[in-house]
PDB file of C-alpha atoms in Angstrom:
ATOM      1  CA  THR S  30      57.254 168.889 150.085  1.00 66.00           C
ATOM      2  CA  LEU S  31      54.754 169.838 147.731  1.00 63.00           C
ATOM      3  CA  LEU S  32      52.322 166.836 147.834  1.00 64.00           C
ATOM      4  CA  ALA S  33      53.709 166.695 151.209  1.00 68.00           C
ATOM      5  CA  ARG S  34      52.199 169.901 151.746  1.00 64.00           C
ATOM      6  CA  ALA S  35      48.973 170.103 149.561  1.00 61.00           C
ATOM      7  CA  PRO S  36      46.830 168.086 151.137  1.00 59.00           C
ATOM      8  CA  HIS S  37      46.289 169.594 154.574  1.00 59.00           C
ATOM      9  CA  GLY S  38      47.665 166.628 156.769  1.00 66.00           C
ATOM     10  CA  SER S  39      44.432 164.756 154.297  1.00 71.00           C
ATOM     11  CA  MET S  40      46.151 161.088 153.427  1.00 76.00           C
ATOM     12  CA  ARG S  41      43.086 159.849 151.202  1.00 78.00           C
ATOM     13  CA  ASP S  42      43.950 163.852 149.613  1.00 69.00           C
ATOM     14  CA  SER S  43      47.730 162.732 149.565  1.00 71.00           C
ATOM     15  CA  LEU S  44      47.444 159.729 148.130  1.00 78.00           C
ATOM     16  CA  SER S  45      45.238 160.840 145.109  1.00 77.00           C
ATOM     17  CA  LEU S  46      47.797 163.514 144.403  1.00 70.00           C
ATOM     18  CA  LEU S  47      50.923 161.286 143.966  1.00 76.00           C
ATOM     19  CA  ASP S  48      49.074 159.271 141.523  1.00 78.00           C
ATOM     20  CA  GLN S  49      47.958 162.406 139.923  1.00 74.00           C
ATOM     21  CA  ALA S  50      51.688 163.776 140.138  1.00 72.00           C
ATOM     22  CA  ILE S  51      52.603 160.786 138.499  1.00 81.00           C
ATOM     23  CA  ALA S  52      50.460 160.422 135.876  1.00 81.00           C
ATOM     24  CA  HIS S  53      51.150 164.716 135.593  1.00 72.00           C
ATOM     25  CA  GLY S  54      54.586 163.762 134.933  1.00 76.00           C
ATOM     26  CA  GLY S  55      54.656 160.838 133.075  1.00 82.00           C
ATOM     27  CA  GLY S  56      55.560 158.486 135.201  1.00 83.00           C
ATOM     28  CA  ARG S  57      58.453 160.565 137.161  1.00 79.00           C
ATOM     29  CA  VAL S  58      57.541 162.695 140.118  1.00 76.00           C
ATOM     30  CA  GLU S  59      59.869 165.879 139.505  1.00 72.00           C
ATOM     31  CA  GLN S  60      59.496 169.652 141.124  1.00 69.00           C
ATOM     32  CA  GLN S  61      58.530 171.878 138.094  1.00 67.00           C
ATOM     33  CA  ALA S  62      55.627 168.884 136.408  1.00 69.00           C
ATOM     34  CA  VAL S  63      54.715 168.720 139.844  1.00 62.00           C
ATOM     35  CA  ARG S  64      53.940 172.500 140.652  1.00 59.00           C
ATOM     36  CA  ALA S  65      52.519 173.371 137.342  1.00 63.00           C
ATOM     37  CA  MET S  66      49.829 169.976 138.421  1.00 59.00           C
ATOM     38  CA  LEU S  67      48.942 172.103 141.315  1.00 56.00           C
ATOM     39  CA  GLY S  68      49.533 175.771 139.751  1.00 52.00           C
ATOM     40  CA  SER S  69      52.319 176.533 142.725  1.00 56.00           C
ATOM     41  CA  VAL S  70      54.603 178.817 142.344  1.00 61.00           C
ATOM     42  CA  GLU S  71      58.662 179.438 142.163  1.00 78.00           C
ATOM     43  CA  GLN S  72      60.069 180.407 145.400  1.00 85.00           C
ATOM     44  CA  GLU S  73      62.648 182.268 143.594  1.00 89.00           C
ATOM     45  CA  TYR S  74      59.185 184.539 143.123  1.00 92.00           C
ATOM     46  CA  LEU S  75      59.031 184.944 146.790  1.00 94.00           C
ATOM     47  CA  HIS S  76      62.787 185.400 147.883  1.00 95.00           C
ATOM     48  CA  ASP S  77      62.817 187.705 144.589  1.00 96.00           C
ATOM     49  CA  ILE S  78      60.707 189.834 146.275  1.00 97.00           C
ATOM     50  CA  LEU S  79      60.853 189.432 149.900  1.00 97.00           C
ATOM     51  CA  SER S  80      64.651 190.826 149.247  1.00 96.00           C
ATOM     52  CA  ALA S  81      64.075 193.932 147.152  1.00 97.00           C
ATOM     53  CA  LEU S  82      61.067 194.117 150.268  1.00 96.00           C
ATOM     54  CA  GLN S  83      64.152 193.959 152.480  1.00 95.00           C
ATOM     55  CA  ARG S  84      66.270 197.264 149.754  1.00 95.00           C
ATOM     56  CA  ARG S  85      63.324 198.866 149.847  1.00 95.00           C
ATOM     57  CA  ASP S  86      63.299 198.487 146.141  1.00 96.00           C
ATOM     58  CA  GLY S  87      59.813 198.891 144.693  1.00 96.00           C
ATOM     59  CA  ALA S  88      60.521 198.549 141.271  1.00 97.00           C
ATOM     60  CA  ALA S  89      62.611 195.183 140.959  1.00 97.00           C
ATOM     61  CA  MET S  90      59.098 194.525 143.119  1.00 97.00           C
ATOM     62  CA  MET S  91      56.789 195.975 140.559  1.00 97.00           C
ATOM     63  CA  ALA S  92      59.694 193.495 137.851  1.00 97.00           C
ATOM     64  CA  VAL S  93      58.290 190.579 140.133  1.00 96.00           C
ATOM     65  CA  ALA S  94      55.096 190.634 139.009  1.00 97.00           C
ATOM     66  CA  ASP S  95      55.945 190.819 136.474  1.00 97.00           C
ATOM     67  CA  ARG S  96      57.731 187.824 135.771  1.00 94.00           C
ATOM     68  CA  MET S  97      54.704 186.174 136.849  1.00 92.00           C
ATOM     69  CA  ALA S  98      52.380 188.278 134.802  1.00 93.00           C
ATOM     70  CA  GLU S  99      54.707 186.439 131.169  1.00 92.00           C
ATOM     71  CA  ARG S 100      54.361 183.169 132.781  1.00 86.00           C
ATOM     72  CA  SER S 101      50.675 184.015 134.049  1.00 85.00           C
ATOM     73  CA  LEU S 102      50.943 183.058 137.430  1.00 87.00           C
ATOM     74  CA  SER S 103      48.422 183.048 140.097  1.00 87.00           C
ATOM     75  CA  PHE S 104      48.327 185.937 141.576  1.00 93.00           C
ATOM     76  CA  GLU S 105      46.262 184.045 144.446  1.00 92.00           C
ATOM     77  CA  ILE S 106      48.519 181.205 145.065  1.00 88.00           C
ATOM     78  CA  ALA S 107      51.266 183.898 145.032  1.00 92.00           C
ATOM     79  CA  LEU S 108      49.628 185.441 148.162  1.00 95.00           C
ATOM     80  CA  GLN S 109      49.050 182.114 149.730  1.00 91.00           C
ATOM     81  CA  GLU S 110      52.459 181.086 149.155  1.00 90.00           C
ATOM     82  CA  LEU S 111      53.931 183.795 150.717  1.00 96.00           C
ATOM     83  CA  ALA S 112      51.853 183.799 153.281  1.00 95.00           C
ATOM     84  CA  THR S 113      53.703 180.203 153.747  1.00 92.00           C
ATOM     85  CA  PHE S 114      56.849 181.367 153.381  1.00 94.00           C
ATOM     86  CA  LEU S 115      56.290 183.992 156.268  1.00 97.00           C
ATOM     87  CA  HIS S 116      55.468 181.562 158.297  1.00 96.00           C
ATOM     88  CA  ARG S 117      57.747 179.451 158.070  1.00 94.00           C
ATOM     89  CA  ILE S 118      60.286 182.205 158.377  1.00 96.00           C
ATOM     90  CA  ALA S 119      58.461 183.166 161.439  1.00 96.00           C
ATOM     91  CA  LEU S 120      58.018 180.333 162.882  1.00 95.00           C
ATOM     92  CA  ALA S 121      62.356 179.282 162.392  1.00 95.00           C
ATOM     93  CA  GLN S 122      62.613 183.745 164.934  1.00 95.00           C
ATOM     94  CA  THR S 123      61.094 182.011 168.032  1.00 93.00           C
ATOM     95  CA  VAL S 124      61.579 177.503 167.366  1.00 92.00           C
ATOM     96  CA  THR S 125      65.048 176.354 167.290  1.00 78.00           C
ATOM     97  CA  ASP S 126      64.643 173.278 165.083  1.00 87.00           C
ATOM     98  CA  ALA S 127      60.732 174.150 163.738  1.00 89.00           C
ATOM     99  CA  ILE S 128      62.758 173.492 159.475  1.00 90.00           C
ATOM    100  CA  ALA S 129      64.056 170.024 159.788  1.00 87.00           C
ATOM    101  CA  ALA S 130      67.344 170.288 158.575  1.00 88.00           C
ATOM    102  CA  ASP S 131      67.102 168.281 155.191  1.00 85.00           C
ATOM    103  CA  ASP S 132      64.841 171.307 153.888  1.00 83.00           C
ATOM    104  CA  PRO S 133      65.182 172.549 150.765  1.00 83.00           C
ATOM    105  CA  GLU S 134      63.981 175.889 151.782  1.00 87.00           C
ATOM    106  CA  ARG S 135      66.153 175.760 155.256  1.00 91.00           C
ATOM    107  CA  ALA S 136      69.057 177.845 153.788  1.00 92.00           C
ATOM    108  CA  ALA S 137      66.093 180.645 152.579  1.00 93.00           C
ATOM    109  CA  ILE S 138      63.862 180.567 155.316  1.00 94.00           C
ATOM    110  CA  GLU S 139      66.834 181.296 157.861  1.00 95.00           C
ATOM    111  CA  ALA S 140      68.633 183.637 155.565  1.00 95.00           C
ATOM    112  CA  PHE S 141      65.675 186.081 155.781  1.00 96.00           C
ATOM    113  CA  ALA S 142      64.563 184.897 159.498  1.00 95.00           C
ATOM    114  CA  ALA S 143      67.586 186.597 160.405  1.00 94.00           C
ATOM    115  CA  GLY S 144      67.795 189.392 157.904  1.00 94.00           C
ATOM    116  CA  LEU S 145      63.921 190.709 158.616  1.00 95.00           C
ATOM    117  CA  GLY S 146      62.180 192.015 162.480  1.00 94.00           C
ATOM    118  CA  ALA S 147      59.414 189.399 163.852  1.00 94.00           C
ATOM    119  CA  GLU S 148      58.119 192.763 164.193  1.00 95.00           C
ATOM    120  CA  GLU S 149      58.559 192.963 160.572  1.00 95.00           C
ATOM    121  CA  ILE S 150      57.578 189.564 159.797  1.00 96.00           C
ATOM    122  CA  GLN S 151      54.274 189.969 161.473  1.00 96.00           C
ATOM    123  CA  LEU S 152      53.136 192.390 159.879  1.00 96.00           C
ATOM    124  CA  LEU S 153      54.296 191.364 156.106  1.00 97.00           C
ATOM    125  CA  TYR S 154      52.143 188.202 157.425  1.00 97.00           C
ATOM    126  CA  GLN S 155      48.686 190.543 157.922  1.00 97.00           C
ATOM    127  CA  ILE S 156      49.377 192.241 154.939  1.00 97.00           C
ATOM    128  CA  VAL S 157      49.502 189.592 152.887  1.00 97.00           C
ATOM    129  CA  LEU S 158      45.957 187.676 154.736  1.00 97.00           C
ATOM    130  CA  HIS S 159      44.570 190.912 153.768  1.00 97.00           C
ATOM    131  CA  GLY S 160      45.607 191.347 150.368  1.00 97.00           C
ATOM    132  CA  ARG S 161      44.188 187.752 149.877  1.00 95.00           C
ATOM    133  CA  GLN S 162      40.873 188.760 150.651  1.00 95.00           C
ATOM    134  CA  ASP S 163      41.216 192.081 149.036  1.00 95.00           C
ATOM    135  CA  ILE S 164      42.032 190.532 145.259  1.00 95.00           C
ATOM    136  CA  GLY S 165      38.668 189.454 144.825  1.00 92.00           C
ATOM    137  CA  LEU S 166      37.578 192.703 145.202  1.00 95.00           C
ATOM    138  CA  ALA S 167      40.644 194.729 142.952  1.00 95.00           C
ATOM    139  CA  PRO S 168      40.141 195.388 139.015  1.00 95.00           C
ATOM    140  CA  ASP S 169      42.166 192.547 138.134  1.00 96.00           C
ATOM    141  CA  ASP S 170      44.157 190.233 139.976  1.00 96.00           C
ATOM    142  CA  TYR S 171      47.747 191.823 138.633  1.00 97.00           C
ATOM    143  CA  ALA S 172      46.501 194.874 140.976  1.00 97.00           C
ATOM    144  CA  GLY S 173      45.726 192.819 143.600  1.00 97.00           C
ATOM    145  CA  PHE S 174      48.750 191.900 143.886  1.00 97.00           C
ATOM    146  CA  THR S 175      50.495 194.558 143.268  1.00 97.00           C
ATOM    147  CA  MET S 176      48.844 196.697 145.848  1.00 97.00           C
ATOM    148  CA  ALA S 177      49.386 194.421 148.617  1.00 97.00           C
ATOM    149  CA  LEU S 178      52.848 194.465 147.589  1.00 97.00           C
ATOM    150  CA  MET S 179      53.439 197.869 147.304  1.00 97.00           C
ATOM    151  CA  ARG S 180      51.797 197.994 150.614  1.00 97.00           C
ATOM    152  CA  MET S 181      53.997 196.100 151.769  1.00 97.00           C
ATOM    153  CA  LEU S 182      56.762 198.190 150.877  1.00 96.00           C
ATOM    154  CA  ALA S 183      55.061 201.519 152.178  1.00 95.00           C
ATOM    155  CA  PHE S 184      54.310 200.245 155.815  1.00 94.00           C
ATOM    156  CA  MET S 185      57.577 198.789 156.593  1.00 91.00           C
ATOM    157  CA  PRO S 186      59.317 200.319 159.274  1.00 83.00           C
ATOM    158  CA  ASP S 187      62.096 202.860 158.521  1.00 74.00           C
ATOM    159  CA  GLY S 188      60.069 203.159 155.310  1.00 45.00           C
ATOM    160  CA  ASP S 189      60.312 207.089 154.905  1.00 44.00           C
ATOM    161  CA  ALA S 190      63.572 206.317 152.531  1.00 39.00           C
ATOM    162  CA  ALA S 191      61.026 204.169 149.868  1.00 40.00           C
ATOM    163  CA  GLN S 192      58.658 206.690 149.684  1.00 42.00           C
ATOM    164  CA  PRO S 193      59.173 209.241 146.152  1.00 41.00           C
ATOM    165  CA  ALA S 194      60.173 212.381 146.464  1.00 36.00           C
ATOM    166  CA  LYS S 195      57.080 215.015 146.100  1.00 39.00           C
ATOM    167  CA  PRO S 196      56.964 217.279 143.147  1.00 41.00           C
ATOM    168  CA  GLY S 197      59.080 220.209 143.932  1.00 41.00           C
ATOM    169  CA  VAL S 198      59.978 219.678 147.735  1.00 39.00           C
ATOM    170  CA  VAL S 199      64.274 218.488 148.331  1.00 36.00           C
TER     171      VAL S 199
END
C-alpha cells in the first residue's frame, strides 16, 4: 500500500520505488523497510493522536509527539500522512465502499469514521493542512507539529472541557 500511494499515480515512479524497496530490503519488500526508505510515519502514531484527541487528552497527544521526536520522525511527513488518513476517514463516512475490504487500515478508518463527526473531520483536515503550511515558519518542526495538535484540540467541538482551568478560577 505504501508503494502504491507514494508515486501518486506515476507508473515510472512506482517501478523505480519498487526497485529501490527491493534493494533497500536486501531482496525482500517488507513494510518496515519500505517505511524507512520512504520516511513515512507508522500509522500507530496517527491512531494514537486521533484517539487522544477524541478523549480531549492533550497530554497524551504530546506524549505521542515526544515518542515521534525520540525516533527522529519527520513531523512534516506526519502532518502529510495525518491529512491523508483524515481524508480516508471522510471518504469512509461519505462513500460506503471507498475503503477496500482488504485494506489493512479499514478497521481503524471505520472506527474513527464512526467516532468522529463529519464536521470534526473536515475541521481537523483544515487544521492539518494549515499546520503543513506553517511548519516551515515555526521555530522548529516539533513546535510546528505540536501547535497543530494543540490547535486541533482547542477547536474540537465541545472543546471547553479540554481547556485548562485558569489559575484561581474554579
